[in-house]
Amino acid sequence: MAPHPEVTAYRAARAATGTPPLYTQTLTEARAADLAAIRAGSGAVEPVAEVRDERMLGPAGELPLRVYRPAGSGPLPTLLYFFGGGWTLGSIDTADGICRRLANAVPCQVITVGYRLAPEHPFPAAVHDCHAAASWVAGHADRLGVDPDRLAVGGDSAGGNLAAAVTLLSRADGPTLAAQLLVYPNTDQSGEPTDPADDDPTLFNSRSVAWYRTHYLTDEAHAQDPLASPLLADDLTGLPPALVVTAELDPLCAQGQRYAERLAAAGVPTRVRHYPGMIHGFFAMPGVFTDGRRAQADAAAFLRERFGLAPGRDEPADDPTGTAVRGG
């Protein structure tokens, strides 16, 4: 597993500056450092035709949402995007760069929700906030300019976990979803997170995984709940088509690939886009990693296809995004 040259340079820069791992900081420090690192790595801020803030009533009070709307009138296909941060860090600002780029690249409307964070609000608060947001967006389609037949969910890391959990809830309770975009998702919290030897302090590692899990799951039994560990769900049939993005040097890589295999085995049209030599977090850092830009372009191409939109300028009409695992 040789790191990509850009990963080698990134790791050396972090080591040289003595950047402390997030799991060694207080929550306040880690939340600020996480947002600063993402902003530093996200590249230039892309303008979007309209960006506005909304609020909705969630299961335990008001939740903020941010709406990114590209040029165009009428109902638009819409992606509801859940930010990453181990259910402990992050905010709607964390996903700003991703949401702007996907809104322009697809193009589609992108909405992100400020779900409640652990440890103040442990599992399953975030899951229910995110499902409530999906239901609220679908229920306010006219007001928001959403095409209810083209509503997708997605997210990176913990956000990918939440997107997968929302599809499980939505299968039974609605709303109907057109696609799921899972970027290096955490799908199984039931055992040892990773190889204990994988503890490079300059990167997201096994200690990171354990630190986040400790904040999110207050009872070990929760790790067996499919809403915390979607890979453990008995039945994955009937879920929306999926794109799963994985990175070779990510401690979550294997469980993301296993989840894609289970989705496909259940008849869900599933693609995997795997990035050799890449690390966890690269998708949110296109200003640092060329593959971050490629992965966002892959995600946009997948959503274009699921939304029934024309291929992008540089995207062959007969060349689907990613590798089809199998499925319906």
GROMACS .gro file of C-alpha atoms in nm:
model
  328
    1MET     CA    1   0.000   0.000   0.000
    2ALA     CA    2   0.220   0.279  -0.125
    3PRO     CA    3   0.088   0.628  -0.054
    4HIS     CA    4   0.020   0.862  -0.341
    5PRO     CA    5   0.300   1.123  -0.374
    6GLU     CA    6   0.052   1.394  -0.271
    7VAL     CA    7  -0.025   1.195   0.045
    8THR     CA    8   0.347   1.165   0.121
    9ALA     CA    9   0.387   1.542   0.088
   10TYR     CA   10   0.077   1.608   0.299
   11ARG     CA   11   0.194   1.376   0.575
   12ALA     CA   12   0.542   1.533   0.577
   13ALA     CA   13   0.394   1.883   0.603
   14ARG     CA   14   0.177   1.784   0.898
   15ALA     CA   15   0.469   1.616   1.073
   16ALA     CA   16   0.690   1.921   1.016
   17THR     CA   17   0.437   2.159   1.168
   18GLY     CA   18   0.365   1.926   1.460
   19THR     CA   19  -0.009   1.925   1.392
   20PRO     CA   20  -0.161   1.735   1.687
   21PRO     CA   21  -0.412   1.458   1.617
   22LEU     CA   22  -0.771   1.560   1.676
   23TYR     CA   23  -0.814   1.282   1.931
   24THR     CA   24  -0.553   1.448   2.156
   25GLN     CA   25  -0.742   1.778   2.171
   26THR     CA   26  -1.042   1.899   2.363
   27LEU     CA   27  -1.373   1.892   2.179
   28THR     CA   28  -1.368   2.267   2.136
   29GLU     CA   29  -1.015   2.260   1.997
   30ALA     CA   30  -1.085   1.961   1.773
   31ARG     CA   31  -1.400   2.116   1.627
   32ALA     CA   32  -1.218   2.435   1.540
   33ALA     CA   33  -0.914   2.251   1.403
   34ASP     CA   34  -1.130   2.020   1.190
   35LEU     CA   35  -1.311   2.310   1.024
   36ALA     CA   36  -0.986   2.501   0.970
   37ALA     CA   37  -0.818   2.200   0.808
   38ILE     CA   38  -1.109   2.138   0.573
   39ARG     CA   39  -1.126   2.502   0.473
   40ALA     CA   40  -0.751   2.504   0.408
   41GLY     CA   41  -0.772   2.195   0.190
   42SER     CA   42  -1.095   2.260   0.004
   43GLY     CA   43  -0.949   2.500  -0.251
   44ALA     CA   44  -1.113   2.808  -0.398
   45VAL     CA   45  -1.470   2.880  -0.293
   46GLU     CA   46  -1.697   2.826  -0.592
   47PRO     CA   47  -1.979   3.074  -0.642
   48VAL     CA   48  -2.328   2.925  -0.664
   49ALA     CA   49  -2.631   3.101  -0.809
   50GLU     CA   50  -2.809   3.102  -0.471
   51VAL     CA   51  -2.704   3.006  -0.119
   52ARG     CA   52  -2.947   3.058   0.165
   53ASP     CA   53  -3.005   2.935   0.518
   54GLU     CA   54  -3.327   2.773   0.637
   55ARG     CA   55  -3.449   2.619   0.959
   56MET     CA   56  -3.666   2.317   1.025
   57LEU     CA   57  -3.823   2.159   1.329
   58GLY     CA   58  -3.637   1.841   1.412
   59PRO     CA   59  -3.709   1.567   1.666
   60ALA     CA   60  -3.574   1.779   1.955
   61GLY     CA   61  -3.595   2.137   1.833
   62GLU     CA   62  -3.490   2.355   1.542
   63LEU     CA   63  -3.212   2.246   1.307
   64PRO     CA   64  -3.027   2.466   1.057
   65LEU     CA   65  -3.013   2.384   0.688
   66ARG     CA   66  -2.823   2.543   0.404
   67VAL     CA   67  -2.954   2.536   0.048
   68TYR     CA   68  -2.726   2.559  -0.255
   69ARG     CA   69  -2.919   2.619  -0.574
   70PRO     CA   70  -2.758   2.639  -0.919
   71ALA     CA   71  -2.898   2.852  -1.198
   72GLY     CA   72  -3.235   2.736  -1.324
   73SER     CA   73  -3.600   2.760  -1.237
   74GLY     CA   74  -3.861   2.513  -1.131
   75PRO     CA   75  -3.819   2.195  -0.928
   76LEU     CA   76  -3.464   2.060  -0.937
   77PRO     CA   77  -3.312   1.723  -0.854
   78THR     CA   78  -3.180   1.752  -0.500
   79LEU     CA   79  -2.903   1.595  -0.293
   80LEU     CA   80  -2.939   1.604   0.085
   81TYR     CA   81  -2.578   1.595   0.206
   82PHE     CA   82  -2.465   1.500   0.559
   83PHE     CA   83  -2.125   1.634   0.667
   84GLY     CA   84  -1.852   1.417   0.818
   85GLY     CA   85  -1.674   1.455   1.150
   86GLY     CA   86  -1.725   1.132   1.341
   87TRP     CA   87  -2.072   1.243   1.462
   88THR     CA   88  -1.869   1.462   1.701
   89LEU     CA   89  -1.714   1.736   1.486
   90GLY     CA   90  -1.843   1.928   1.188
   91SER     CA   91  -2.124   2.162   1.092
   92ILE     CA   92  -2.299   2.285   0.780
   93ASP     CA   93  -1.988   2.498   0.722
   94THR     CA   94  -1.773   2.184   0.707
   95ALA     CA   95  -1.947   2.063   0.390
   96ASP     CA   96  -1.964   2.404   0.222
   97GLY     CA   97  -1.699   2.336  -0.041
   98ILE     CA   98  -1.838   1.993  -0.131
   99CYS     CA   99  -2.193   2.125  -0.156
  100ARG     CA  100  -2.092   2.414  -0.379
  101ARG     CA  101  -1.896   2.194  -0.617
  102LEU     CA  102  -2.163   1.927  -0.647
  103ALA     CA  103  -2.438   2.185  -0.695
  104ASN     CA  104  -2.248   2.329  -0.991
  105ALA     CA  105  -2.106   2.006  -1.132
  106VAL     CA  106  -2.422   1.793  -1.145
  107PRO     CA  107  -2.600   2.047  -1.158
  108CYS     CA  108  -2.854   1.994  -0.882
  109GLN     CA  109  -2.977   2.157  -0.566
  110VAL     CA  110  -2.779   2.053  -0.259
  111ILE     CA  111  -2.909   2.087   0.095
  112THR     CA  112  -2.708   2.016   0.409
  113VAL     CA  113  -2.845   1.988   0.762
  114GLY     CA  114  -2.684   2.074   1.095
  115TYR     CA  115  -2.771   1.756   1.283
  116ARG     CA  116  -2.699   1.725   1.656
  117LEU     CA  117  -2.350   1.616   1.758
  118ALA     CA  118  -2.215   1.375   2.017
  119PRO     CA  119  -2.123   1.351   2.296
  120GLU     CA  120  -2.383   1.613   2.386
  121HIS     CA  121  -2.635   1.421   2.175
  122PRO     CA  122  -2.520   1.059   2.130
  123PHE     CA  123  -2.662   0.789   1.902
  124PRO     CA  124  -2.927   0.781   1.765
  125ALA     CA  125  -2.989   1.159   1.772
  126ALA     CA  126  -2.798   1.232   1.451
  127VAL     CA  127  -2.970   0.951   1.261
  128HIS     CA  128  -3.316   1.073   1.351
  129ASP     CA  129  -3.225   1.435   1.275
  130CYS     CA  130  -3.103   1.335   0.929
  131HIS     CA  131  -3.408   1.122   0.853
  132ALA     CA  132  -3.632   1.403   0.975
  133ALA     CA  133  -3.447   1.637   0.739
  134ALA     CA  134  -3.507   1.402   0.445
  135SER     CA  135  -3.877   1.386   0.530
  136TRP     CA  136  -3.896   1.763   0.578
  137VAL     CA  137  -3.727   1.836   0.246
  138ALA     CA  138  -3.959   1.596   0.065
  139GLY     CA  139  -4.261   1.741   0.246
  140HIS     CA  140  -4.162   2.097   0.154
  141ALA     CA  141  -4.070   2.020  -0.205
  142ASP     CA  142  -4.280   2.300  -0.348
  143ARG     CA  143  -4.134   2.561  -0.115
  144LEU     CA  144  -3.776   2.444  -0.170
  145GLY     CA  145  -3.802   2.380  -0.544
  146VAL     CA  146  -3.730   2.008  -0.504
  147ASP     CA  147  -3.826   1.745  -0.759
  148PRO     CA  148  -3.954   1.480  -0.513
  149ASP     CA  149  -3.891   1.202  -0.765
  150ARG     CA  150  -3.522   1.295  -0.777
  151LEU     CA  151  -3.417   1.323  -0.413
  152ALA     CA  152  -3.088   1.160  -0.310
  153VAL     CA  153  -2.888   1.139   0.012
  154GLY     CA  154  -2.513   1.138   0.058
  155GLY     CA  155  -2.229   1.214   0.293
  156ASP     CA  156  -1.866   1.153   0.376
  157SER     CA  157  -1.731   0.945   0.665
  158ALA     CA  158  -1.985   0.975   0.950
  159GLY     CA  159  -2.205   1.153   0.698
  160GLY     CA  160  -2.186   0.845   0.476
  161ASN     CA  161  -2.285   0.633   0.774
  162LEU     CA  162  -2.582   0.862   0.835
  163ALA     CA  163  -2.685   0.854   0.469
  164ALA     CA  164  -2.682   0.474   0.474
  165ALA     CA  165  -2.887   0.472   0.796
  166VAL     CA  166  -3.137   0.717   0.646
  167THR     CA  167  -3.192   0.485   0.349
  168LEU     CA  168  -3.282   0.206   0.592
  169LEU     CA  169  -3.535   0.426   0.770
  170SER     CA  170  -3.669   0.571   0.446
  171ARG     CA  171  -3.730   0.226   0.298
  172ALA     CA  172  -3.997   0.174   0.565
  173ASP     CA  173  -4.118   0.526   0.640
  174GLY     CA  174  -4.028   0.733   0.333
  175PRO     CA  175  -3.935   0.949   0.162
  176THR     CA  176  -3.855   0.769  -0.162
  177LEU     CA  177  -3.489   0.818  -0.250
  178ALA     CA  178  -3.332   0.808  -0.596
  179ALA     CA  179  -2.971   0.741  -0.494
  180GLN     CA  180  -2.719   0.723  -0.211
  181LEU     CA  181  -2.365   0.863  -0.227
  182LEU     CA  182  -2.146   0.703   0.039
  183VAL     CA  183  -1.796   0.849   0.066
  184TYR     CA  184  -1.561   0.634   0.278
  185PRO     CA  185  -1.853   0.548   0.508
  186ASN     CA  186  -1.826   0.392   0.852
  187THR     CA  187  -2.054   0.089   0.823
  188ASP     CA  188  -1.956  -0.144   1.111
  189GLN     CA  189  -1.887  -0.038   1.468
  190SER     CA  190  -1.933  -0.381   1.621
  191GLY     CA  191  -1.570  -0.491   1.658
  192GLU     CA  192  -1.215  -0.371   1.671
  193PRO     CA  193  -1.210  -0.072   1.438
  194THR     CA  194  -0.890  -0.149   1.250
  195ASP     CA  195  -0.539  -0.288   1.272
  196PRO     CA  196  -0.387  -0.145   1.595
  197ALA     CA  197  -0.059  -0.098   1.407
  198ASP     CA  198  -0.228   0.162   1.187
  199ASP     CA  199  -0.167   0.457   1.416
  200ASP     CA  200   0.015   0.717   1.206
  201PRO     CA  201  -0.060   1.032   1.412
  202THR     CA  202  -0.042   1.257   1.105
  203LEU     CA  203  -0.343   1.082   0.947
  204PHE     CA  204  -0.691   0.957   1.034
  205ASN     CA  205  -0.612   0.623   1.197
  206SER     CA  206  -0.748   0.346   1.420
  207ARG     CA  207  -0.729   0.570   1.727
  208SER     CA  208  -0.939   0.828   1.542
  209VAL     CA  209  -1.203   0.565   1.470
  210ALA     CA  210  -1.214   0.454   1.834
  211TRP     CA  211  -1.222   0.814   1.965
  212TYR     CA  212  -1.522   0.905   1.754
  213ARG     CA  213  -1.704   0.583   1.838
  214THR     CA  214  -1.653   0.643   2.211
  215HIS     CA  215  -1.825   0.980   2.184
  216TYR     CA  216  -2.110   0.858   1.964
  217LEU     CA  217  -2.204   0.523   2.119
  218THR     CA  218  -2.277   0.541   2.491
  219ASP     CA  219  -2.371   0.173   2.510
  220GLU     CA  220  -2.164  -0.102   2.345
  221ALA     CA  221  -2.490  -0.272   2.245
  222HIS     CA  222  -2.561   0.021   2.013
  223ALA     CA  223  -2.280  -0.098   1.787
  224GLN     CA  224  -2.504  -0.390   1.685
  225ASP     CA  225  -2.785  -0.158   1.576
  226PRO     CA  226  -2.804  -0.130   1.194
  227LEU     CA  227  -2.864   0.243   1.230
  228ALA     CA  228  -2.514   0.265   1.380
  229SER     CA  229  -2.365  -0.021   1.176
  230PRO     CA  230  -2.556  -0.051   0.846
  231LEU     CA  231  -2.338  -0.347   0.743
  232LEU     CA  232  -2.513  -0.548   1.016
  233ALA     CA  233  -2.862  -0.496   0.876
  234ASP     CA  234  -3.034  -0.828   0.804
  235ASP     CA  235  -3.187  -0.706   0.479
  236LEU     CA  236  -3.054  -0.448   0.236
  237THR     CA  237  -3.301  -0.513  -0.045
  238GLY     CA  238  -3.499  -0.225  -0.190
  239LEU     CA  239  -3.245   0.045  -0.107
  240PRO     CA  240  -3.159   0.317  -0.361
  241PRO     CA  241  -2.873   0.276  -0.612
  242ALA     CA  242  -2.537   0.349  -0.452
  243LEU     CA  243  -2.194   0.486  -0.529
  244VAL     CA  244  -1.941   0.392  -0.261
  245VAL     CA  245  -1.609   0.579  -0.261
  246THR     CA  246  -1.316   0.417  -0.080
  247ALA     CA  247  -0.951   0.509  -0.018
  248GLU     CA  248  -0.679   0.245   0.008
  249LEU     CA  249  -0.503   0.390   0.315
  250ASP     CA  250  -0.824   0.461   0.504
  251PRO     CA  251  -0.890   0.240   0.809
  252LEU     CA  252  -1.256   0.234   0.697
  253CYS     CA  253  -1.174   0.109   0.346
  254ALA     CA  254  -1.254  -0.259   0.397
  255GLN     CA  255  -1.589  -0.200   0.564
  256GLY     CA  256  -1.694   0.040   0.290
  257GLN     CA  257  -1.613  -0.222   0.029
  258ARG     CA  258  -1.793  -0.494   0.227
  259TYR     CA  259  -2.102  -0.276   0.245
  260ALA     CA  260  -2.093  -0.223  -0.131
  261GLU     CA  261  -2.070  -0.598  -0.180
  262ARG     CA  262  -2.368  -0.659   0.049
  263LEU     CA  263  -2.574  -0.392  -0.128
  264ALA     CA  264  -2.499  -0.550  -0.463
  265ALA     CA  265  -2.574  -0.900  -0.334
  266ALA     CA  266  -2.913  -0.768  -0.222
  267GLY     CA  267  -2.988  -0.653  -0.576
  268VAL     CA  268  -2.910  -0.285  -0.523
  269PRO     CA  269  -2.735  -0.130  -0.827
  270THR     CA  270  -2.398  -0.049  -0.673
  271ARG     CA  271  -2.070   0.096  -0.791
  272VAL     CA  272  -1.741   0.127  -0.607
  273ARG     CA  273  -1.487   0.395  -0.688
  274HIS     CA  274  -1.162   0.300  -0.517
  275TYR     CA  275  -0.863   0.534  -0.495
  276PRO     CA  276  -0.525   0.361  -0.449
  277GLY     CA  277  -0.276   0.540  -0.225
  278MET     CA  278  -0.539   0.780  -0.090
  279ILE     CA  279  -0.633   0.856   0.269
  280HIS     CA  280  -0.949   0.924   0.463
  281GLY     CA  281  -1.061   1.282   0.410
  282PHE     CA  282  -0.928   1.327   0.058
  283PHE     CA  283  -1.275   1.384  -0.091
  284ALA     CA  284  -1.316   1.701   0.115
  285MET     CA  285  -0.969   1.832   0.019
  286PRO     CA  286  -0.962   1.886  -0.359
  287GLY     CA  287  -0.727   2.178  -0.306
  288VAL     CA  288  -0.463   1.932  -0.181
  289PHE     CA  289  -0.540   1.606  -0.359
  290THR     CA  290  -0.595   1.566  -0.731
  291ASP     CA  291  -0.795   1.254  -0.654
  292GLY     CA  292  -1.023   1.467  -0.437
  293ARG     CA  293  -1.120   1.658  -0.749
  294ARG     CA  294  -1.159   1.334  -0.943
  295ALA     CA  295  -1.375   1.178  -0.674
  296GLN     CA  296  -1.606   1.479  -0.663
  297ALA     CA  297  -1.635   1.462  -1.042
  298ASP     CA  298  -1.717   1.090  -1.013
  299ALA     CA  299  -1.985   1.167  -0.757
  300ALA     CA  300  -2.133   1.433  -0.985
  301ALA     CA  301  -2.139   1.193  -1.280
  302PHE     CA  302  -2.315   0.927  -1.070
  303LEU     CA  303  -2.578   1.175  -0.956
  304ARG     CA  304  -2.629   1.302  -1.310
  305GLU     CA  305  -2.702   0.950  -1.420
  306ARG     CA  306  -2.939   0.874  -1.132
  307PHE     CA  307  -3.119   1.205  -1.185
  308GLY     CA  308  -3.156   1.141  -1.558
  309LEU     CA  309  -2.946   1.441  -1.659
  310ALA     CA  310  -2.726   1.468  -1.966
  311PRO     CA  311  -2.362   1.361  -1.924
  312GLY     CA  312  -2.110   1.632  -1.843
  313ARG     CA  313  -1.896   1.793  -2.108
  314ASP     CA  314  -1.602   1.557  -2.053
  315GLU     CA  315  -1.803   1.253  -1.955
  316PRO     CA  316  -1.869   0.990  -2.225
  317ALA     CA  317  -2.238   0.907  -2.247
  318ASP     CA  318  -2.163   0.532  -2.257
  319ASP     CA  319  -1.903   0.528  -1.977
  320PRO     CA  320  -2.079   0.493  -1.639
  321THR     CA  321  -1.904   0.615  -1.329
  322GLY     CA  322  -1.711   0.370  -1.117
  323THR     CA  323  -1.695  -0.007  -1.116
  324ALA     CA  324  -2.021  -0.198  -1.109
  325VAL     CA  325  -2.004  -0.455  -0.831
  326ARG     CA  326  -2.332  -0.620  -0.932
  327GLY     CA  327  -2.693  -0.585  -0.835
  328GLY     CA  328  -3.016  -0.502  -1.009
   0.00000   0.00000   0.00000
